[in-house]
Short mmCIF file of C-alpha atoms (C1' of nucleotides) in Angstrom, two decimals:
data_model
loop_
_atom_site.label_atom_id
_atom_site.label_comp_id
_atom_site.label_asym_id
_atom_site.label_seq_id
_atom_site.Cartn_x
_atom_site.Cartn_y
_atom_site.Cartn_z
CA MET A 15 0.02 -0.14 -0.09
CA SER A 16 2.34 3.21 1.05
CA PRO A 17 5.22 3.29 -0.71
CA PRO A 18 8.28 0.83 0.01
CA LYS A 19 10.35 3.04 2.33
CA ILE A 20 13.92 3.35 0.51
CA PRO A 21 16.86 2.20 2.95
CA ALA A 22 20.34 4.77 3.57
CA LEU A 23 21.84 3.26 0.62
CA GLY A 24 19.04 4.04 -2.12
CA TYR A 25 18.91 7.79 -0.99
CA ALA A 26 22.87 7.81 -1.42
CA LEU A 27 22.12 6.15 -4.92
CA LEU A 28 19.34 8.65 -5.56
CA GLY A 29 22.12 11.75 -4.91
CA LEU A 30 25.04 10.47 -6.98
CA LEU A 31 22.60 9.98 -9.56
CA GLN A 32 21.01 13.24 -9.64
CA MET A 33 24.75 15.14 -9.47
CA LYS A 34 25.59 12.85 -12.10
CA PRO A 35 23.93 10.27 -14.37
CA SER A 36 25.99 6.83 -13.75
CA SER A 37 26.52 3.13 -14.51
CA GLY A 38 26.07 0.83 -11.31
CA TYR A 39 30.03 0.28 -11.48
CA ASP A 40 30.64 3.81 -11.38
CA LEU A 41 28.48 4.45 -8.09
CA ARG A 42 30.37 1.20 -6.87
CA LYS A 43 34.03 3.35 -7.75
CA VAL A 44 32.61 6.23 -5.77
CA PHE A 45 32.26 3.92 -2.43
CA SER A 46 34.84 2.62 -2.63
CA SER A 47 37.27 5.35 -2.90
CA THR A 48 35.63 8.36 -1.73
CA SER A 49 35.10 9.15 1.81
CA MET A 50 31.62 7.52 1.18
CA LYS A 51 32.53 4.12 2.12
CA THR A 52 30.22 3.62 4.95
CA TYR A 53 28.15 2.15 2.47
CA SER A 54 28.79 -0.88 0.19
CA ASP A 55 30.67 -1.19 -2.88
CA SER A 56 29.92 -4.34 -3.08
CA PRO A 57 27.34 -5.09 -6.35
CA GLY A 58 25.26 -8.01 -4.62
CA ALA A 59 24.37 -4.69 -2.69
CA ILE A 60 23.97 -2.00 -5.48
CA TYR A 61 22.92 -3.99 -8.50
CA PRO A 62 19.58 -5.26 -6.63
CA ALA A 63 18.95 -1.51 -5.11
CA LEU A 64 19.60 -0.28 -8.55
CA ASN A 65 16.76 -2.44 -9.69
CA ARG A 66 14.59 -1.69 -6.67
CA LEU A 67 14.55 2.21 -7.95
CA GLN A 68 14.10 1.40 -11.25
CA LYS A 69 10.89 -0.87 -10.31
CA GLN A 70 9.82 2.07 -8.07
CA ALA A 71 9.98 4.29 -11.15
CA LEU A 72 12.37 6.78 -9.15
CA ILE A 73 15.47 6.04 -11.59
CA ARG A 74 15.65 4.89 -15.11
CA GLY A 75 18.36 3.04 -16.93
CA THR A 76 19.45 3.70 -20.01
CA VAL A 77 21.90 1.00 -22.38
CA GLU A 78 24.87 2.84 -23.64
CA GLN A 79 27.09 1.60 -25.86
CA ARG A 80 30.47 2.76 -26.47
CA SER A 81 32.87 1.87 -29.43
CA GLY A 82 35.09 -1.02 -28.07
CA LEU A 83 33.47 -1.09 -25.03
CA ARG A 84 31.60 -3.10 -23.28
CA GLN A 85 28.33 -1.72 -22.69
CA ARG A 86 27.44 -0.63 -20.04
CA GLN A 87 23.80 0.76 -18.40
CA VAL A 88 23.30 4.53 -17.06
CA PHE A 89 20.91 5.68 -14.65
CA ARG A 90 19.14 8.79 -14.57
CA LEU A 91 16.77 10.34 -11.60
CA THR A 92 12.95 10.49 -12.85
CA PRO A 93 11.08 13.34 -11.75
CA LYS A 94 9.50 11.27 -9.40
CA GLY A 95 12.89 10.26 -8.01
CA LEU A 96 13.82 13.14 -7.77
CA ALA A 97 10.99 14.54 -5.99
CA GLU A 98 11.86 11.97 -3.79
CA LEU A 99 15.81 12.90 -3.11
CA LYS A 100 14.10 16.56 -1.99
CA GLN A 101 11.75 14.94 -0.05
CA TRP A 102 14.28 13.24 2.16
CA ILE A 103 16.34 15.89 2.17
CA THR A 104 13.81 18.49 3.59
CA ARG A 105 13.18 16.34 6.48
CA ALA A 106 13.73 18.06 10.04
CA VAL A 107 16.20 16.34 11.41
CA THR A 108 15.38 14.35 14.83
CA ARG A 109 17.22 13.07 17.67
CA GLU A 110 17.09 9.99 16.13
CA ASP A 111 19.15 11.03 13.39
CA LEU A 112 21.96 12.07 16.01
CA VAL A 113 21.81 8.58 17.89
CA ARG A 114 23.09 7.24 13.82
CA GLY A 115 25.77 9.28 14.73
CA GLY A 116 24.71 11.94 12.29
CA GLN A 117 25.97 10.23 8.83
CA GLU A 118 22.98 10.18 7.41
CA VAL A 119 21.86 13.91 8.24
CA MET A 120 25.53 14.48 6.62
CA LEU A 121 24.72 13.04 3.16
CA ARG A 122 21.36 14.84 3.33
CA PHE A 123 23.20 17.63 3.34
CA ALA A 124 26.24 17.11 1.10
CA PHE A 125 23.35 16.37 -1.56
CA SER A 126 21.07 19.88 -0.74
CA GLU A 127 22.82 22.12 -2.49
CA PRO A 128 23.72 20.49 -6.01
CA ALA A 129 19.93 19.15 -5.58
CA ILE A 130 17.71 22.04 -4.03
CA GLY A 131 20.37 25.36 -3.61
CA PRO A 132 22.10 26.95 -0.74
CA ALA A 133 18.21 27.93 0.84
CA ALA A 134 18.19 24.25 1.47
CA SER A 135 21.74 23.99 3.04
CA LEU A 136 21.02 26.05 5.69
CA ALA A 137 17.24 24.80 6.81
CA ILE A 138 19.30 21.51 7.39
CA LEU A 139 21.91 23.43 9.49
CA LYS A 140 19.13 25.05 10.97
CA SER A 141 17.69 22.12 12.39
CA LEU A 142 20.81 19.81 13.06
CA GLU A 143 21.73 22.86 15.56
CA THR A 144 17.96 22.66 17.14
CA ALA A 145 18.31 18.77 17.80
CA LEU A 146 21.83 19.05 19.05
CA GLN A 147 21.25 21.32 21.81
CA PRO A 148 19.18 19.09 23.80
CA HIS A 149 20.82 16.26 22.80
CA LEU A 150 23.83 17.36 24.29
CA LYS A 151 22.19 17.89 27.34
CA HIS A 152 21.01 14.88 27.53
CA LEU A 153 24.46 13.06 27.33
CA ARG A 154 26.24 15.68 29.79
CA GLU A 155 23.28 14.79 32.21
CA GLN A 156 23.90 10.88 31.95
CA LEU A 157 27.68 11.20 32.24
CA GLN A 158 26.26 12.68 35.44
CA ALA A 159 24.99 9.99 36.10
CA MET A 160 28.04 7.57 35.60
CA LYS A 161 30.37 8.60 38.41
CA ALA A 162 29.98 4.90 39.43
CA ALA A 163 30.99 3.11 36.35
CA PRO A 164 34.42 2.22 34.88
CA ALA A 165 36.70 4.78 33.77
CA SER A 166 36.95 3.62 30.35
CA ALA A 167 32.79 3.34 29.90
CA ARG A 168 32.99 6.91 30.95
CA LEU A 169 35.77 7.91 28.85
CA ALA A 170 33.80 6.38 25.81
CA LEU A 171 31.10 8.71 26.27
CA ASP A 172 33.07 11.58 27.28
CA CYS A 173 34.48 11.29 23.71
CA GLY A 174 30.60 11.20 22.45
CA ILE A 175 29.89 14.09 24.24
CA ARG A 176 33.24 16.15 22.56
CA SER A 177 32.30 14.34 19.08
CA TYR A 178 28.49 16.22 19.44
CA GLU A 179 30.49 19.44 20.18
CA SER A 180 32.51 19.37 17.42
CA LEU A 181 29.39 18.79 15.51
CA PHE A 182 27.63 21.30 16.49
CA ASP A 183 30.85 24.02 16.12
CA TRP A 184 31.23 23.22 12.70
CA THR A 185 27.32 23.61 12.34
CA ARG A 186 27.26 27.18 13.29
CA TYR A 187 30.73 27.83 11.04
CA ALA A 188 28.98 26.42 8.18
CA ILE A 189 26.27 28.55 8.81
CA ASN A 190 27.80 31.37 8.83
CA THR A 191 29.24 30.42 5.43
CA TYR A 192 25.90 30.17 4.33
CA GLU A 193 24.20 33.21 5.86
CA LYS A 194 26.84 35.35 5.03
CA GLU A 195 26.82 33.95 0.83
CA GLY A 196 23.18 35.36 1.59
CA LYS A 197 23.67 38.79 2.13
CA ARG A 198 26.27 38.77 -0.90
CA GLY A 199 23.48 37.45 -2.82
CA THR A 200 20.72 40.03 -2.11
CA SER A 201 23.22 42.76 -1.59
CA MET B 9 33.73 -24.38 9.79
CA SER B 10 35.39 -21.65 11.01
CA PRO B 11 33.44 -20.16 14.57
CA PRO B 12 30.69 -18.48 13.03
CA LYS B 13 32.05 -14.43 12.93
CA ILE B 14 29.88 -12.47 15.58
CA PRO B 15 27.83 -9.31 14.80
CA ALA B 16 28.18 -6.17 16.74
CA LEU B 17 25.03 -6.91 18.69
CA GLY B 18 26.41 -10.05 20.17
CA TYR B 19 29.33 -8.15 21.14
CA ALA B 20 27.24 -5.25 22.87
CA LEU B 21 25.19 -8.17 24.79
CA LEU B 22 28.99 -9.94 25.78
CA GLY B 23 30.19 -6.83 27.08
CA LEU B 24 27.38 -5.90 29.06
CA LEU B 25 26.70 -9.29 30.15
CA GLN B 26 30.36 -9.40 31.95
CA MET B 27 29.83 -5.94 33.75
CA LYS B 28 26.26 -7.42 35.16
CA PRO B 29 24.71 -10.84 34.38
CA SER B 30 21.11 -9.66 32.76
CA SER B 31 17.50 -10.54 31.80
CA GLY B 32 16.76 -9.82 27.76
CA TYR B 33 14.58 -7.21 29.54
CA ASP B 34 16.92 -6.02 30.42
CA LEU B 35 19.78 -5.49 28.01
CA ARG B 36 16.51 -4.03 25.99
CA LYS B 37 16.17 -1.29 28.48
CA VAL B 38 19.70 -0.81 28.46
CA PHE B 39 19.93 -0.12 24.70
CA SER B 40 17.18 2.55 25.11
CA SER B 41 17.37 3.98 27.99
CA THR B 42 21.26 4.65 27.30
CA SER B 43 23.33 5.85 24.71
CA MET B 44 23.66 2.94 23.03
CA LYS B 45 21.09 3.47 21.40
CA THR B 46 22.98 2.80 18.49
CA TYR B 47 22.10 -1.10 18.83
CA SER B 48 18.04 -2.51 18.49
CA ASP B 49 16.40 -2.66 21.34
CA SER B 50 13.97 -4.27 19.77
CA PRO B 51 12.99 -8.20 21.20
CA GLY B 52 13.30 -9.33 17.59
CA ALA B 53 17.07 -8.39 17.53
CA ILE B 54 18.06 -9.62 21.15
CA TYR B 55 16.34 -12.75 21.80
CA PRO B 56 17.41 -14.25 18.51
CA ALA B 57 20.61 -12.62 19.22
CA LEU B 58 20.96 -14.23 22.81
CA ASN B 59 19.52 -18.02 21.75
CA ARG B 60 22.47 -17.44 19.09
CA LEU B 61 24.85 -17.21 21.87
CA GLN B 62 23.76 -19.42 24.32
CA LYS B 63 24.19 -22.05 21.24
CA GLN B 64 27.74 -20.90 20.49
CA ALA B 65 28.05 -21.63 24.06
CA LEU B 66 29.34 -18.09 24.85
CA ILE B 67 26.44 -17.70 27.24
CA ARG B 68 24.34 -19.25 29.85
CA GLY B 69 20.65 -18.36 30.90
CA THR B 70 19.21 -19.89 33.82
CA VAL B 71 15.90 -19.05 34.96
CA GLU B 72 15.10 -17.26 37.63
CA GLN B 73 12.02 -17.17 39.82
CA ARG B 74 11.63 -14.37 41.84
CA SER B 75 8.39 -14.22 45.15
CA GLY B 76 5.69 -13.21 42.82
CA LEU B 77 7.39 -11.58 39.87
CA ARG B 78 7.40 -13.56 36.34
CA GLN B 79 10.09 -15.57 35.71
CA ARG B 80 13.50 -14.48 33.73
CA GLN B 81 15.87 -15.80 32.56
CA VAL B 82 19.24 -14.56 33.78
CA PHE B 83 22.01 -14.94 31.26
CA ARG B 84 26.32 -14.95 32.06
CA LEU B 85 29.35 -15.48 30.34
CA THR B 86 30.90 -18.56 29.66
CA PRO B 87 34.60 -19.45 29.99
CA LYS B 88 34.29 -19.16 26.65
CA GLY B 89 32.38 -16.04 26.49
CA LEU B 90 34.85 -13.76 28.25
CA ALA B 91 37.70 -15.23 26.00
CA GLU B 92 35.75 -14.19 22.78
CA LEU B 93 34.83 -10.88 24.43
CA LYS B 94 38.15 -10.90 24.88
CA GLN B 95 39.86 -11.26 21.84
CA TRP B 96 37.37 -8.63 20.55
CA ILE B 97 38.60 -6.34 23.09
CA THR B 98 42.35 -6.72 22.04
CA ARG B 99 42.04 -6.81 18.24
CA ALA B 100 44.52 -3.58 16.92
CA VAL B 101 42.26 -1.06 15.52
CA THR B 102 41.75 -0.70 11.68
CA ARG B 103 41.33 1.58 9.00
CA GLU B 104 37.91 0.03 8.18
CA ASP B 105 37.13 0.63 12.07
CA LEU B 106 37.57 3.99 11.47
CA VAL B 107 35.32 4.28 8.28
CA ARG B 108 32.85 2.81 10.29
CA GLY B 109 32.60 6.00 12.71
CA GLY B 110 34.50 4.30 15.16
CA GLN B 111 31.37 2.93 17.16
CA GLU B 112 32.92 -0.49 17.65
CA VAL B 113 36.17 0.89 18.74
CA MET B 114 34.18 3.09 21.54
CA LEU B 115 32.15 -0.03 23.01
CA ARG B 116 35.60 -2.33 22.85
CA PHE B 117 37.01 0.76 24.68
CA ALA B 118 33.98 1.20 27.13
CA PHE B 119 34.56 -2.37 27.95
CA SER B 120 38.43 -2.70 28.10
CA GLU B 121 38.64 -1.79 31.87
CA PRO B 122 36.04 -4.00 33.09
CA ALA B 123 36.53 -6.83 31.41
CA ILE B 124 40.92 -6.94 31.12
CA GLY B 125 42.42 -4.01 32.62
CA PRO B 126 43.37 -0.64 32.37
CA ALA B 127 46.74 -1.62 30.34
CA ALA B 128 44.17 -3.31 28.00
CA SER B 129 42.30 0.18 27.59
CA LEU B 130 45.75 1.99 26.67
CA ALA B 131 46.63 -0.21 24.24
CA ILE B 132 43.37 0.33 22.21
CA LEU B 133 43.79 3.64 22.38
CA LYS B 134 47.90 3.75 21.60
CA SER B 135 46.21 1.73 18.70
CA LEU B 136 43.45 3.61 17.93
CA GLU B 137 46.13 6.78 17.80
CA THR B 138 48.08 5.11 15.36
CA ALA B 139 44.94 4.38 13.03
CA LEU B 140 44.00 7.75 13.18
CA GLN B 141 46.99 9.89 11.96
CA PRO B 142 46.98 7.96 8.16
CA HIS B 143 43.21 8.22 8.00
CA LEU B 144 43.25 11.91 8.60
CA LYS B 145 46.02 12.73 6.50
CA HIS B 146 43.99 10.74 3.34
CA LEU B 147 41.02 12.49 4.44
CA ARG B 148 42.64 15.90 4.10
CA GLU B 149 44.35 14.81 0.62
CA GLN B 150 40.77 14.61 -0.59
CA LEU B 151 39.57 17.51 0.83
CA GLN B 152 42.37 19.00 -1.54
CA ALA B 153 40.78 17.18 -4.83
CA MET B 154 37.16 18.39 -3.91
CA LYS B 155 37.88 21.87 -4.98
CA ALA B 156 35.27 21.86 -8.26
CA ALA B 157 32.91 20.21 -5.40
CA PRO B 158 29.76 21.69 -4.55
CA ALA B 159 30.45 23.98 -1.23
CA SER B 160 27.87 21.49 1.15
CA ALA B 161 29.77 18.47 0.27
CA ARG B 162 33.03 19.89 1.14
CA LEU B 163 31.44 21.26 4.27
CA ALA B 164 30.50 17.99 4.87
CA LEU B 165 33.75 16.01 4.45
CA ASP B 166 35.21 18.60 6.49
CA CYS B 167 32.92 17.79 9.16
CA GLY B 168 34.24 14.63 8.87
CA ILE B 169 37.75 15.63 9.28
CA ARG B 170 36.73 17.66 12.48
CA SER B 171 34.91 14.79 14.02
CA TYR B 172 38.22 12.82 13.90
CA GLU B 173 40.46 15.57 14.60
CA SER B 174 38.31 15.41 18.25
CA LEU B 175 38.76 11.98 18.16
CA PHE B 176 41.98 12.54 17.90
CA ASP B 177 42.38 15.20 21.09
CA TRP B 178 40.72 13.33 22.78
CA THR B 179 42.09 9.67 22.67
CA ARG B 180 45.55 12.46 23.81
CA TYR B 181 43.80 13.21 26.34
CA ALA B 182 42.77 9.31 27.45
CA ILE B 183 46.36 8.47 27.06
CA ASN B 184 47.54 10.71 29.33
CA THR B 185 44.90 9.84 31.98
CA TYR B 186 46.17 6.58 31.90
CA GLU B 187 49.57 6.80 31.77
CA LYS B 188 49.13 8.97 34.76
CA GLU B 189 47.65 6.25 36.51
CA GLY B 190 50.18 3.83 35.84
CA LYS B 191 52.75 5.93 37.75
CA ARG B 192 51.06 6.12 40.69
CA GLY B 193 50.25 2.37 40.60
CA THR B 194 53.84 2.03 40.41
CA SER B 195 55.38 4.53 42.07
"C1'" DT C 27 -10.85 -3.15 35.58
"C1'" DA C 28 -8.45 -0.88 33.11
"C1'" DT C 29 -3.52 0.36 32.19
"C1'" DG C 30 1.53 0.30 32.22
"C1'" DA C 31 5.30 -2.12 33.26
"C1'" DC C 32 7.80 -6.27 32.90
"C1'" DA C 33 9.07 -10.13 30.38
"C1'" DT C 34 9.43 -13.42 26.62
"C1'" DG C 35 9.48 -14.93 22.28
"C1'" DT C 36 8.11 -15.90 17.05
"C1'" DA C 37 6.95 -14.53 11.58
"C1'" DA C 38 7.01 -12.21 7.66
"C1'" DT C 39 9.86 -9.60 5.02
"C1'" DC C 40 13.70 -7.10 3.71
"C1'" DT C 41 18.55 -5.72 2.87
"C1'" DG C 42 23.36 -6.71 3.18
"C1'" DT C 43 27.38 -9.76 2.96
"C1'" DT C 44 30.09 -13.39 0.67
"C1'" DA C 45 30.73 -15.79 -2.47
"C1'" DC C 46 30.78 -16.81 -7.14
"C1'" DA C 47 29.92 -16.23 -12.71
"C1'" DT C 48 30.63 -14.57 -16.99
"C1'" DG C 49 32.28 -11.99 -20.82
"C1'" DA C 50 34.95 -7.82 -22.82
"C1'" DT C 51 39.13 -4.86 -23.72
"C1'" DT C 52 43.15 -2.83 -22.33
"C1'" DA C 53 48.48 -2.43 -21.57
"C1'" DG C 54 52.65 -4.97 -20.38
"C1'" DC D 1 49.95 -14.58 -23.63
"C1'" DT D 2 48.22 -12.86 -19.28
"C1'" DA D 3 46.80 -9.71 -15.52
"C1'" DA D 4 44.21 -5.82 -14.51
"C1'" DT D 5 40.55 -3.34 -15.01
"C1'" DC D 6 35.83 -2.61 -17.13
"C1'" DA D 7 30.93 -4.02 -15.91
"C1'" DT D 8 26.95 -6.84 -14.66
"C1'" DG D 9 24.79 -9.79 -12.31
"C1'" DT D 10 23.08 -14.03 -9.28
"C1'" DA D 11 22.86 -17.48 -4.95
"C1'" DA D 12 22.81 -18.36 0.01
"C1'" DC D 13 22.70 -16.93 3.87
"C1'" DA D 14 22.32 -14.10 7.78
"C1'" DG D 15 21.01 -10.42 10.61
"C1'" DA D 16 17.46 -6.51 11.46
"C1'" DT D 17 13.09 -4.22 11.09
"C1'" DT D 18 8.55 -4.49 12.50
"C1'" DA D 19 4.66 -6.42 14.18
"C1'" DC D 20 2.23 -9.88 16.47
"C1'" DA D 21 1.17 -12.82 20.28
"C1'" DT D 22 1.22 -14.13 24.75
"C1'" DG D 23 0.92 -13.79 30.23
"C1'" DT D 24 1.89 -11.46 34.68
"C1'" DC D 25 1.39 -8.17 38.18
"C1'" DA D 26 1.02 -3.87 40.31
"C1'" DT D 27 -1.22 0.47 40.28
"C1'" DA D 28 -4.96 3.97 39.94
#
DNA sequence: TATGACATGTAATCTGTTACATGATTAG
DNA sequence: CTAATCATGTAACAGATTACATGTCATA
C-alpha cells in the first residue's frame, strides 16, 4: 500500500545520480574510493538496490553502447526520483538521526546544494543546530549519572559528547558560511 | 567450519553481560535508555541474538524465579564467552574500524577496563592513535581534491575531518589519563 | 477494571554480505 | 599471453525491522 520505504543506500544512490548520471560500476567506485565507504561497494548490494529503485520508477536506466567497450547501463533520476530525493533532504533533523551518528544527515546536507540550493542547506543546518542542543544536554546528564561506572566507560561517553560538540561547532561555522553567502546574493 | 563470526550486537551483549548478568529485558532497557541506542532494543533482535550466543556456548541462561514476579532468564558469560570478548577487545584498530565511525572501537574501549584492566584500555588508545594519523591525512588530501565539488559536499567532508580531529584530541587526553594512573600504581 | 510496566518470544519480510560466475577490453 | 580493469549480475545466507502474540503483576 504505502510506498515502500527506501534504505539509506537507496538515498545515497539517488543523490549521486542527481549529481551525475552513472552506471552501477561508477557508483561502486565512488563508494570504494571516496569517504563514502560507509556504504557498501559490493555488487550484491548496489545492483539489487538500483533494480529496486527502477522498479519504483525513481530512476531509469538506458543502455549505452560505446565503441569498443562493453555496454554499460547509465541511470538517471526520474522526476519522481528527484521529488523523493528532495523530500528526504528537506526532512527535519530528529533525535534519532543524531543517535545514529548523524551520517545520514551529513549525506543529506552534502546533496542539498546540488539538488535544491543553498537555502535547503541552511535549513538542514538550522534544524541540526536545534536538534543538537537537547541531545547534548541529555548526554551530559548521563555522564553525571555515571560516577560509579568504570573509567573507560565514562571516557567513552565523554568521547561521544566531544564529537557532538565538535559537530555543533561545525554547524555554527557552516551556518555562518551560508548566511554570509546569502547576504552577498541579496545585496 | 570456522567459528561463526559474531556481529556487533553480539559483542555488545557479551560486554554488558560481563559487567552484569542480565535478562533480555534488562539488556533491552540498557539499549533504549542509555547512549547505546545505536543498537536495536527490539525483542526481534535481542532474543534471537542471545539464543545464538547460547548456542555457541558463549553465554548461559538460568531461569530465575523471584517471588511474585514472572520468571526471567538471567544470562552470564561462560569462560569461552569471556575469552571471545577479550580477543575482540584486544584486536588492533584498523582503518576499516575508523571508516565505520569508530563506534565499535568505542564500545571495545568502554568494556576494556572492566573485562581486562587499564592496560588493555591503554593498548586500544595507542592503537587508535596510530590508525588515526594516516586516516586523517587521507581525508585532508581528499578535501584538497574536492575544489570543484559543491560547497555543501566540501563542508560535509570538513565535518568528518573535524570529528576525527576531535577523536584524536580525546585519544591523547585519554592516554594521558591512563599513563598518569599507571605511574601512580608503580610508584 | 483497565492501564502500564515487566518479560519473552515468533513470523514475514527486507537488506546486506560473501562468494561465485561471466565476459570484454587494454596494457605490459 | 596474461593480468588487470571494465562491467554486470546471481545465489545462499545471516541479521535486522516490524509487527504480532502472549501472559503476569502492580497500581490507580
